[in-house]
Amino acid sequence: MFRINDSIKFLEKEYVISEFLGQGGMGQVFKIENTDDGSKLAMKSLQYFLPDDDNYRSLFNEWEQAQTVKHENVINYVGFHDGLSEPKTPYLVMELANGGSLEDFLKSKNTLLSESECLEIFHQIINGMEAVNNVLVHRDIKPDNIFINDGVFKIADFGLAKVAQDKTRSRTFKGWGTEPYIAPEAYRSEKNTIQMDMYSIGHVFYQIAALKHAYGYPNNWEEAHFTAVPESLSAANPSISAKVSAVINKLIAKKPSNRYESWDSVRQDLYRSAQNVSENKDVINRILDSKVSRDLEQERNLSAQQKLADEKKRKSDILDFQFNNEIVMPLKAFVDDFNNVSGNDSLMKLKDQSTYGGLSCQLSFDGKLVNIWFDHISESDVMESYGDNMWGERVLHRTKPSLNQKPVLGWGAIECFDGRGLNIVLVESDQDEYGDWYVLKNKVSGFGRRSEQRADPFAFSSSELVKEIHLVGAMHIYSTQVKQLDIKEVLEFISSAF
């Protein structure tokens, strides 16, 4: 650990640590001064370090790359010490900025910036990002990582995001970065692209112009990045033209393919926005404002669709979990117990046979089979029929599957090789999002046809359940006993098949 007045030798020169500048995501930041000429640099120490850790070997490789990025709008890296020799703490030495961070700059503003002031900052940041992205993807763009030196804006901390401390992330995700600026795809993939950086920069640009984040302060940043749509930047800052607003909307588009392909494309679009100075300026801006409104409405619709899709997948995952956890796992435990006792000559096997659209497995022993399957309820399971309403009009009635007056979430069956079987039905619970399991024991009733030859009990097929679930408890050719699922009774039934 470094302290004020400690001396370090770096690139054959002697430096003294003169000032503590702050705590960063990866460690502490100090100002260091050359003891010969008084020149000043910044030093970032790596607080948590394991020499054999792959992440840190990867980090040092990135630092090597980062040193090749030289540009007026980039904090230039001078070099680094890997910590494999004394001092044992790795550190990175870089250009020192004397004007604080963009975050400090924005907090100091009490009035909105003009469009020309915003564009001056935007172009500097674009120039810096272009230089960085020619070598690597930054992955942690935010106002705290953009510094000001003698009025010049400079990108910093590229190549460092892999070791950012967990305190910078309030949720776990596969990508890198700080939550208010993370691209949606970073939550789903480790593949890094410049479009991720563009998304982050788009939010930084919005914040520069509006002096607030595009999404405000949501409780769930991941959900916001996937579904939230910001207020038009032209509305948040009236001095921002529709064209500039449209550029920023494109940078923060949810889908990476809807963003720009290159920083030069962003630059050229912003240049064109400054050319709208003719006598038709107001008319042109009205047309562009209308387009921005339409684009935002389209983004809202896309976000709403994404939210519905995410909710549908979440519910689907819960159903799959319940089947696997409450039906398959006890069955697997039973098979393991049996095989521990029976010996290698009499093994029972459980084989997953799940296909797209349904889950299933097959239990086999001594040439005999038991199939277990489970399907989610879909639109095809809704019964449709025409009937007259109270005014005598012919209308379509749609009846969703229900059991005990509760909506059915999914259903399946346990089918033995000899024709016997049980149905399993998952219905909505009054308590939580997890459903309640029931077992149906079906048999031919006294009203059944004599030609009706079915085992006792038997399982309805998926196509039969669409109709028969509505007739449970009614006088019918089949009678059904409904009981809450007891996995021990189910295992007893399965064991009787062998």
PDB file of C-alpha atoms in Angstrom, residues 89-310:
ATOM      1  CA  THR A  89       1.609  -3.480  -5.647  1.00  0.00           C
ATOM      2  CA  PRO A  90       1.053  -2.972  -9.411  1.00  0.00           C
ATOM      3  CA  TYR A  91       0.394   0.568 -10.607  1.00  0.00           C
ATOM      4  CA  LEU A  92      -0.299   2.496 -13.778  1.00  0.00           C
ATOM      5  CA  VAL A  93       1.310   5.881 -14.484  1.00  0.00           C
ATOM      6  CA  MET A  94      -0.516   8.346 -16.698  1.00  0.00           C
ATOM      7  CA  GLU A  95      -0.923  11.961 -17.696  1.00  0.00           C
ATOM      8  CA  LEU A  96      -2.324  14.161 -14.926  1.00  0.00           C
ATOM      9  CA  ALA A  97      -5.445  16.242 -15.649  1.00  0.00           C
ATOM     10  CA  ASN A  98      -5.668  19.559 -13.805  1.00  0.00           C
ATOM     11  CA  GLY A  99      -9.347  20.370 -14.350  1.00  0.00           C
ATOM     12  CA  GLY A 100     -11.158  17.533 -12.612  1.00  0.00           C
ATOM     13  CA  SER A 101     -13.659  15.178 -14.247  1.00  0.00           C
ATOM     14  CA  LEU A 102     -16.657  15.716 -16.501  1.00  0.00           C
ATOM     15  CA  GLU A 103     -18.762  14.623 -13.505  1.00  0.00           C
ATOM     16  CA  ASP A 104     -17.348  17.542 -11.486  1.00  0.00           C
ATOM     17  CA  PHE A 105     -17.906  19.889 -14.437  1.00  0.00           C
ATOM     18  CA  LEU A 106     -21.592  18.938 -14.786  1.00  0.00           C
ATOM     19  CA  LYS A 107     -22.248  19.197 -11.042  1.00  0.00           C
ATOM     20  CA  SER A 108     -20.908  22.747 -11.116  1.00  0.00           C
ATOM     21  CA  LYS A 109     -23.430  23.866 -13.766  1.00  0.00           C
ATOM     22  CA  ASN A 110     -26.597  25.656 -12.645  1.00  0.00           C
ATOM     23  CA  THR A 111     -27.868  26.437 -16.157  1.00  0.00           C
ATOM     24  CA  LEU A 112     -28.153  24.341 -19.297  1.00  0.00           C
ATOM     25  CA  LEU A 113     -25.367  24.546 -21.857  1.00  0.00           C
ATOM     26  CA  SER A 114     -26.068  25.929 -25.326  1.00  0.00           C
ATOM     27  CA  GLU A 115     -25.994  23.628 -28.310  1.00  0.00           C
ATOM     28  CA  SER A 116     -22.683  25.074 -29.511  1.00  0.00           C
ATOM     29  CA  GLU A 117     -21.124  24.465 -26.069  1.00  0.00           C
ATOM     30  CA  CYS A 118     -22.434  20.888 -26.074  1.00  0.00           C
ATOM     31  CA  LEU A 119     -21.157  20.251 -29.606  1.00  0.00           C
ATOM     32  CA  GLU A 120     -17.681  21.475 -28.695  1.00  0.00           C
ATOM     33  CA  ILE A 121     -17.541  18.907 -25.890  1.00  0.00           C
ATOM     34  CA  PHE A 122     -19.187  16.180 -28.001  1.00  0.00           C
ATOM     35  CA  HIS A 123     -16.614  16.481 -30.788  1.00  0.00           C
ATOM     36  CA  GLN A 124     -13.688  16.297 -28.381  1.00  0.00           C
ATOM     37  CA  ILE A 125     -15.116  13.165 -26.757  1.00  0.00           C
ATOM     38  CA  ILE A 126     -15.819  11.608 -30.170  1.00  0.00           C
ATOM     39  CA  ASN A 127     -12.215  12.263 -31.238  1.00  0.00           C
ATOM     40  CA  GLY A 128     -10.921  10.625 -28.076  1.00  0.00           C
ATOM     41  CA  MET A 129     -13.259   7.624 -28.338  1.00  0.00           C
ATOM     42  CA  GLU A 130     -12.285   7.067 -31.951  1.00  0.00           C
ATOM     43  CA  ALA A 131      -8.615   6.882 -30.913  1.00  0.00           C
ATOM     44  CA  VAL A 132      -9.400   4.478 -28.049  1.00  0.00           C
ATOM     45  CA  ASN A 133     -11.678   2.225 -30.125  1.00  0.00           C
ATOM     46  CA  ASN A 134      -9.046   1.911 -32.831  1.00  0.00           C
ATOM     47  CA  VAL A 135      -7.127  -0.156 -30.257  1.00  0.00           C
ATOM     48  CA  LEU A 136      -9.653  -1.544 -27.761  1.00  0.00           C
ATOM     49  CA  VAL A 137     -13.202  -1.275 -26.393  1.00  0.00           C
ATOM     50  CA  HIS A 138     -13.378   0.937 -23.285  1.00  0.00           C
ATOM     51  CA  ARG A 139     -16.314  -0.833 -21.520  1.00  0.00           C
ATOM     52  CA  ASP A 140     -16.683   1.663 -18.667  1.00  0.00           C
ATOM     53  CA  ILE A 141     -17.524   5.066 -20.132  1.00  0.00           C
ATOM     54  CA  LYS A 142     -19.072   7.500 -17.644  1.00  0.00           C
ATOM     55  CA  PRO A 143     -18.579  11.177 -16.694  1.00  0.00           C
ATOM     56  CA  ASP A 144     -16.156  10.080 -13.937  1.00  0.00           C
ATOM     57  CA  ASN A 145     -13.854   8.601 -16.599  1.00  0.00           C
ATOM     58  CA  ILE A 146     -13.633  11.724 -18.748  1.00  0.00           C
ATOM     59  CA  PHE A 147     -11.177  14.356 -17.480  1.00  0.00           C
ATOM     60  CA  ILE A 148     -10.398  17.958 -18.287  1.00  0.00           C
ATOM     61  CA  ASN A 149      -6.884  19.324 -18.697  1.00  0.00           C
ATOM     62  CA  ASP A 150      -6.445  23.014 -19.585  1.00  0.00           C
ATOM     63  CA  GLY A 151      -9.980  23.021 -20.998  1.00  0.00           C
ATOM     64  CA  VAL A 152      -9.431  19.904 -23.132  1.00  0.00           C
ATOM     65  CA  PHE A 153     -11.690  16.881 -22.519  1.00  0.00           C
ATOM     66  CA  LYS A 154      -9.832  13.568 -22.313  1.00  0.00           C
ATOM     67  CA  ILE A 155     -10.967   9.931 -22.145  1.00  0.00           C
ATOM     68  CA  ALA A 156      -9.450   7.989 -19.231  1.00  0.00           C
ATOM     69  CA  ASP A 157      -9.482   4.529 -17.655  1.00  0.00           C
ATOM     70  CA  PHE A 158      -9.741   2.531 -20.900  1.00  0.00           C
ATOM     71  CA  GLY A 159      -8.632  -1.065 -20.423  1.00  0.00           C
ATOM     72  CA  LEU A 160      -9.414  -0.996 -16.680  1.00  0.00           C
ATOM     73  CA  ALA A 161     -13.038  -2.125 -16.471  1.00  0.00           C
ATOM     74  CA  LYS A 162     -12.227  -5.825 -16.026  1.00  0.00           C
ATOM     75  CA  VAL A 163     -11.001  -5.201 -12.503  1.00  0.00           C
ATOM     76  CA  ALA A 164     -13.517  -2.559 -11.432  1.00  0.00           C
ATOM     77  CA  GLN A 165     -14.610  -3.382  -7.901  1.00  0.00           C
ATOM     78  CA  ASP A 166     -18.019  -4.924  -7.330  1.00  0.00           C
ATOM     79  CA  LYS A 167     -19.138  -1.791  -5.489  1.00  0.00           C
ATOM     80  CA  THR A 168     -19.477  -0.106  -8.892  1.00  0.00           C
ATOM     81  CA  ARG A 169     -22.073  -2.724  -9.854  1.00  0.00           C
ATOM     82  CA  SER A 170     -25.286  -3.121  -7.883  1.00  0.00           C
ATOM     83  CA  ARG A 171     -26.401  -6.076 -10.008  1.00  0.00           C
ATOM     84  CA  THR A 172     -24.537  -9.052 -11.454  1.00  0.00           C
ATOM     85  CA  PHE A 173     -24.158  -9.191 -15.212  1.00  0.00           C
ATOM     86  CA  LYS A 174     -21.797 -10.775 -17.741  1.00  0.00           C
ATOM     87  CA  GLY A 175     -20.428  -7.600 -19.261  1.00  0.00           C
ATOM     88  CA  TRP A 176     -18.469  -4.711 -17.765  1.00  0.00           C
ATOM     89  CA  GLY A 177     -19.163  -1.139 -16.764  1.00  0.00           C
ATOM     90  CA  THR A 178     -21.127   1.050 -14.375  1.00  0.00           C
ATOM     91  CA  GLU A 179     -24.889   0.531 -14.366  1.00  0.00           C
ATOM     92  CA  PRO A 180     -26.280   3.921 -15.515  1.00  0.00           C
ATOM     93  CA  TYR A 181     -24.184   3.652 -18.692  1.00  0.00           C
ATOM     94  CA  ILE A 182     -24.220  -0.065 -19.541  1.00  0.00           C
ATOM     95  CA  ALA A 183     -25.504  -1.123 -22.958  1.00  0.00           C
ATOM     96  CA  PRO A 184     -28.407  -3.615 -22.800  1.00  0.00           C
ATOM     97  CA  GLU A 185     -26.440  -6.335 -24.585  1.00  0.00           C
ATOM     98  CA  ALA A 186     -23.680  -6.182 -21.933  1.00  0.00           C
ATOM     99  CA  TYR A 187     -26.127  -7.851 -19.515  1.00  0.00           C
ATOM    100  CA  ARG A 188     -26.424 -10.809 -21.870  1.00  0.00           C
ATOM    101  CA  SER A 189     -23.031 -11.259 -23.499  1.00  0.00           C
ATOM    102  CA  GLU A 190     -19.304 -10.949 -22.891  1.00  0.00           C
ATOM    103  CA  LYS A 191     -18.634  -9.894 -26.481  1.00  0.00           C
ATOM    104  CA  ASN A 192     -17.409  -6.303 -26.462  1.00  0.00           C
ATOM    105  CA  THR A 193     -18.077  -3.959 -29.391  1.00  0.00           C
ATOM    106  CA  ILE A 194     -17.649  -0.232 -30.037  1.00  0.00           C
ATOM    107  CA  GLN A 195     -21.464  -0.061 -30.163  1.00  0.00           C
ATOM    108  CA  MET A 196     -21.405  -0.736 -26.395  1.00  0.00           C
ATOM    109  CA  ASP A 197     -19.170   2.307 -25.962  1.00  0.00           C
ATOM    110  CA  MET A 198     -21.448   4.324 -28.266  1.00  0.00           C
ATOM    111  CA  TYR A 199     -24.437   3.541 -26.059  1.00  0.00           C
ATOM    112  CA  SER A 200     -22.538   4.729 -22.973  1.00  0.00           C
ATOM    113  CA  ILE A 201     -21.356   7.881 -24.748  1.00  0.00           C
ATOM    114  CA  GLY A 202     -24.926   8.571 -25.908  1.00  0.00           C
ATOM    115  CA  HIS A 203     -26.017   8.658 -22.273  1.00  0.00           C
ATOM    116  CA  VAL A 204     -23.041  10.855 -21.377  1.00  0.00           C
ATOM    117  CA  PHE A 205     -23.990  13.278 -24.206  1.00  0.00           C
ATOM    118  CA  TYR A 206     -27.617  13.365 -23.004  1.00  0.00           C
ATOM    119  CA  GLN A 207     -26.382  14.124 -19.479  1.00  0.00           C
ATOM    120  CA  ILE A 208     -24.131  16.930 -20.750  1.00  0.00           C
ATOM    121  CA  ALA A 209     -27.043  18.556 -22.592  1.00  0.00           C
ATOM    122  CA  ALA A 210     -29.816  17.923 -20.048  1.00  0.00           C
ATOM    123  CA  LEU A 211     -27.742  17.951 -16.826  1.00  0.00           C
ATOM    124  CA  LYS A 212     -29.548  14.744 -15.855  1.00  0.00           C
ATOM    125  CA  HIS A 213     -29.489  11.094 -16.848  1.00  0.00           C
ATOM    126  CA  ALA A 214     -31.820  10.132 -19.683  1.00  0.00           C
ATOM    127  CA  TYR A 215     -33.621   7.594 -17.435  1.00  0.00           C
ATOM    128  CA  GLY A 216     -33.549   9.598 -14.214  1.00  0.00           C
ATOM    129  CA  TYR A 217     -32.867   7.428 -11.145  1.00  0.00           C
ATOM    130  CA  PRO A 218     -34.650   4.080 -11.668  1.00  0.00           C
ATOM    131  CA  ASN A 219     -34.680   1.336  -9.036  1.00  0.00           C
ATOM    132  CA  ASN A 220     -33.713  -1.252 -11.643  1.00  0.00           C
ATOM    133  CA  TRP A 221     -31.067  -0.102 -14.119  1.00  0.00           C
ATOM    134  CA  GLU A 222     -31.136  -3.330 -16.116  1.00  0.00           C
ATOM    135  CA  GLU A 223     -34.864  -2.969 -16.743  1.00  0.00           C
ATOM    136  CA  ALA A 224     -34.396   0.710 -17.626  1.00  0.00           C
ATOM    137  CA  HIS A 225     -31.739  -0.057 -20.239  1.00  0.00           C
ATOM    138  CA  PHE A 226     -34.002  -2.671 -21.804  1.00  0.00           C
ATOM    139  CA  THR A 227     -37.329  -0.874 -21.660  1.00  0.00           C
ATOM    140  CA  ALA A 228     -37.128   2.812 -20.660  1.00  0.00           C
ATOM    141  CA  VAL A 229     -37.443   5.583 -23.257  1.00  0.00           C
ATOM    142  CA  PRO A 230     -36.126   9.057 -22.381  1.00  0.00           C
ATOM    143  CA  GLU A 231     -37.777  12.412 -22.795  1.00  0.00           C
ATOM    144  CA  SER A 232     -36.770  14.039 -26.070  1.00  0.00           C
ATOM    145  CA  LEU A 233     -33.501  15.893 -25.529  1.00  0.00           C
ATOM    146  CA  SER A 234     -34.960  18.900 -27.366  1.00  0.00           C
ATOM    147  CA  ALA A 235     -37.655  19.047 -24.686  1.00  0.00           C
ATOM    148  CA  ALA A 236     -35.133  18.655 -21.848  1.00  0.00           C
ATOM    149  CA  ASN A 237     -32.928  21.409 -23.309  1.00  0.00           C
ATOM    150  CA  PRO A 238     -34.747  23.698 -25.816  1.00  0.00           C
ATOM    151  CA  SER A 239     -31.445  24.934 -27.255  1.00  0.00           C
ATOM    152  CA  ILE A 240     -30.693  21.440 -28.616  1.00  0.00           C
ATOM    153  CA  SER A 241     -31.883  21.030 -32.197  1.00  0.00           C
ATOM    154  CA  ALA A 242     -33.937  18.092 -33.387  1.00  0.00           C
ATOM    155  CA  LYS A 243     -30.999  16.876 -35.485  1.00  0.00           C
ATOM    156  CA  VAL A 244     -28.614  16.708 -32.519  1.00  0.00           C
ATOM    157  CA  SER A 245     -31.353  15.060 -30.452  1.00  0.00           C
ATOM    158  CA  ALA A 246     -31.786  12.453 -33.210  1.00  0.00           C
ATOM    159  CA  VAL A 247     -28.032  11.691 -33.199  1.00  0.00           C
ATOM    160  CA  ILE A 248     -28.083  11.020 -29.452  1.00  0.00           C
ATOM    161  CA  ASN A 249     -31.244   8.900 -29.775  1.00  0.00           C
ATOM    162  CA  LYS A 250     -29.417   6.776 -32.326  1.00  0.00           C
ATOM    163  CA  LEU A 251     -26.423   6.361 -30.009  1.00  0.00           C
ATOM    164  CA  ILE A 252     -28.649   5.064 -27.183  1.00  0.00           C
ATOM    165  CA  ALA A 253     -30.820   2.823 -29.371  1.00  0.00           C
ATOM    166  CA  LYS A 254     -31.636  -0.445 -27.586  1.00  0.00           C
ATOM    167  CA  LYS A 255     -30.536  -2.641 -30.494  1.00  0.00           C
ATOM    168  CA  PRO A 256     -26.806  -2.407 -31.340  1.00  0.00           C
ATOM    169  CA  SER A 257     -27.611  -2.648 -35.074  1.00  0.00           C
ATOM    170  CA  ASN A 258     -29.622   0.583 -34.806  1.00  0.00           C
ATOM    171  CA  ARG A 259     -26.592   2.526 -33.558  1.00  0.00           C
ATOM    172  CA  TYR A 260     -23.810   4.007 -35.673  1.00  0.00           C
ATOM    173  CA  GLU A 261     -21.179   1.833 -37.325  1.00  0.00           C
ATOM    174  CA  SER A 262     -18.316   4.281 -36.763  1.00  0.00           C
ATOM    175  CA  TRP A 263     -17.443   7.411 -34.817  1.00  0.00           C
ATOM    176  CA  ASP A 264     -16.915   9.264 -38.071  1.00  0.00           C
ATOM    177  CA  SER A 265     -20.583   8.663 -38.925  1.00  0.00           C
ATOM    178  CA  VAL A 266     -21.523  10.272 -35.600  1.00  0.00           C
ATOM    179  CA  ARG A 267     -19.155  13.161 -36.307  1.00  0.00           C
ATOM    180  CA  GLN A 268     -20.564  13.771 -39.804  1.00  0.00           C
ATOM    181  CA  ASP A 269     -24.157  13.761 -38.573  1.00  0.00           C
ATOM    182  CA  LEU A 270     -23.287  16.345 -35.917  1.00  0.00           C
ATOM    183  CA  TYR A 271     -21.493  18.483 -38.506  1.00  0.00           C
ATOM    184  CA  ARG A 272     -24.608  18.402 -40.680  1.00  0.00           C
ATOM    185  CA  SER A 273     -26.752  19.486 -37.728  1.00  0.00           C
ATOM    186  CA  ALA A 274     -24.714  22.726 -37.522  1.00  0.00           C
ATOM    187  CA  GLN A 275     -25.456  23.513 -41.160  1.00  0.00           C
ATOM    188  CA  ASN A 276     -29.149  24.188 -40.512  1.00  0.00           C
ATOM    189  CA  VAL A 277     -28.861  28.000 -40.496  1.00  0.00           C
ATOM    190  CA  SER A 278     -30.952  28.910 -43.548  1.00  0.00           C
ATOM    191  CA  GLU A 279     -34.221  30.873 -43.564  1.00  0.00           C
ATOM    192  CA  ASN A 280     -36.002  27.497 -43.561  1.00  0.00           C
ATOM    193  CA  LYS A 281     -34.399  26.520 -40.252  1.00  0.00           C
ATOM    194  CA  ASP A 282     -37.666  26.595 -38.245  1.00  0.00           C
ATOM    195  CA  VAL A 283     -39.551  24.502 -40.819  1.00  0.00           C
ATOM    196  CA  ILE A 284     -36.725  21.988 -41.037  1.00  0.00           C
ATOM    197  CA  ASN A 285     -36.558  21.722 -37.239  1.00  0.00           C
ATOM    198  CA  ARG A 286     -40.326  21.119 -37.021  1.00  0.00           C
ATOM    199  CA  ILE A 287     -40.043  18.261 -39.515  1.00  0.00           C
ATOM    200  CA  LEU A 288     -37.050  16.791 -37.674  1.00  0.00           C
ATOM    201  CA  ASP A 289     -38.817  17.212 -34.317  1.00  0.00           C
ATOM    202  CA  SER A 290     -41.735  15.199 -35.685  1.00  0.00           C
ATOM    203  CA  LYS A 291     -39.353  12.476 -36.818  1.00  0.00           C
ATOM    204  CA  VAL A 292     -37.670  12.388 -33.401  1.00  0.00           C
ATOM    205  CA  SER A 293     -41.109  12.027 -31.780  1.00  0.00           C
ATOM    206  CA  ARG A 294     -41.987   9.162 -34.127  1.00  0.00           C
ATOM    207  CA  ASP A 295     -38.637   7.480 -33.458  1.00  0.00           C
ATOM    208  CA  LEU A 296     -39.170   7.760 -29.696  1.00  0.00           C
ATOM    209  CA  GLU A 297     -42.684   6.359 -30.014  1.00  0.00           C
ATOM    210  CA  GLN A 298     -41.301   3.445 -32.028  1.00  0.00           C
ATOM    211  CA  GLU A 299     -38.676   2.914 -29.321  1.00  0.00           C
ATOM    212  CA  ARG A 300     -41.429   2.948 -26.671  1.00  0.00           C
ATOM    213  CA  ASN A 301     -43.364   0.305 -28.595  1.00  0.00           C
ATOM    214  CA  LEU A 302     -40.218  -1.782 -29.000  1.00  0.00           C
ATOM    215  CA  SER A 303     -39.486  -1.415 -25.286  1.00  0.00           C
ATOM    216  CA  ALA A 304     -43.047  -2.433 -24.379  1.00  0.00           C
ATOM    217  CA  GLN A 305     -42.715  -5.514 -26.587  1.00  0.00           C
ATOM    218  CA  GLN A 306     -39.362  -6.320 -25.000  1.00  0.00           C
ATOM    219  CA  LYS A 307     -40.857  -5.948 -21.528  1.00  0.00           C
ATOM    220  CA  LEU A 308     -43.695  -8.329 -22.414  1.00  0.00           C
ATOM    221  CA  ALA A 309     -41.226 -10.795 -23.918  1.00  0.00           C
ATOM    222  CA  ASP A 310     -39.002 -10.622 -20.816  1.00  0.00           C
TER     223      ASP A 310
END
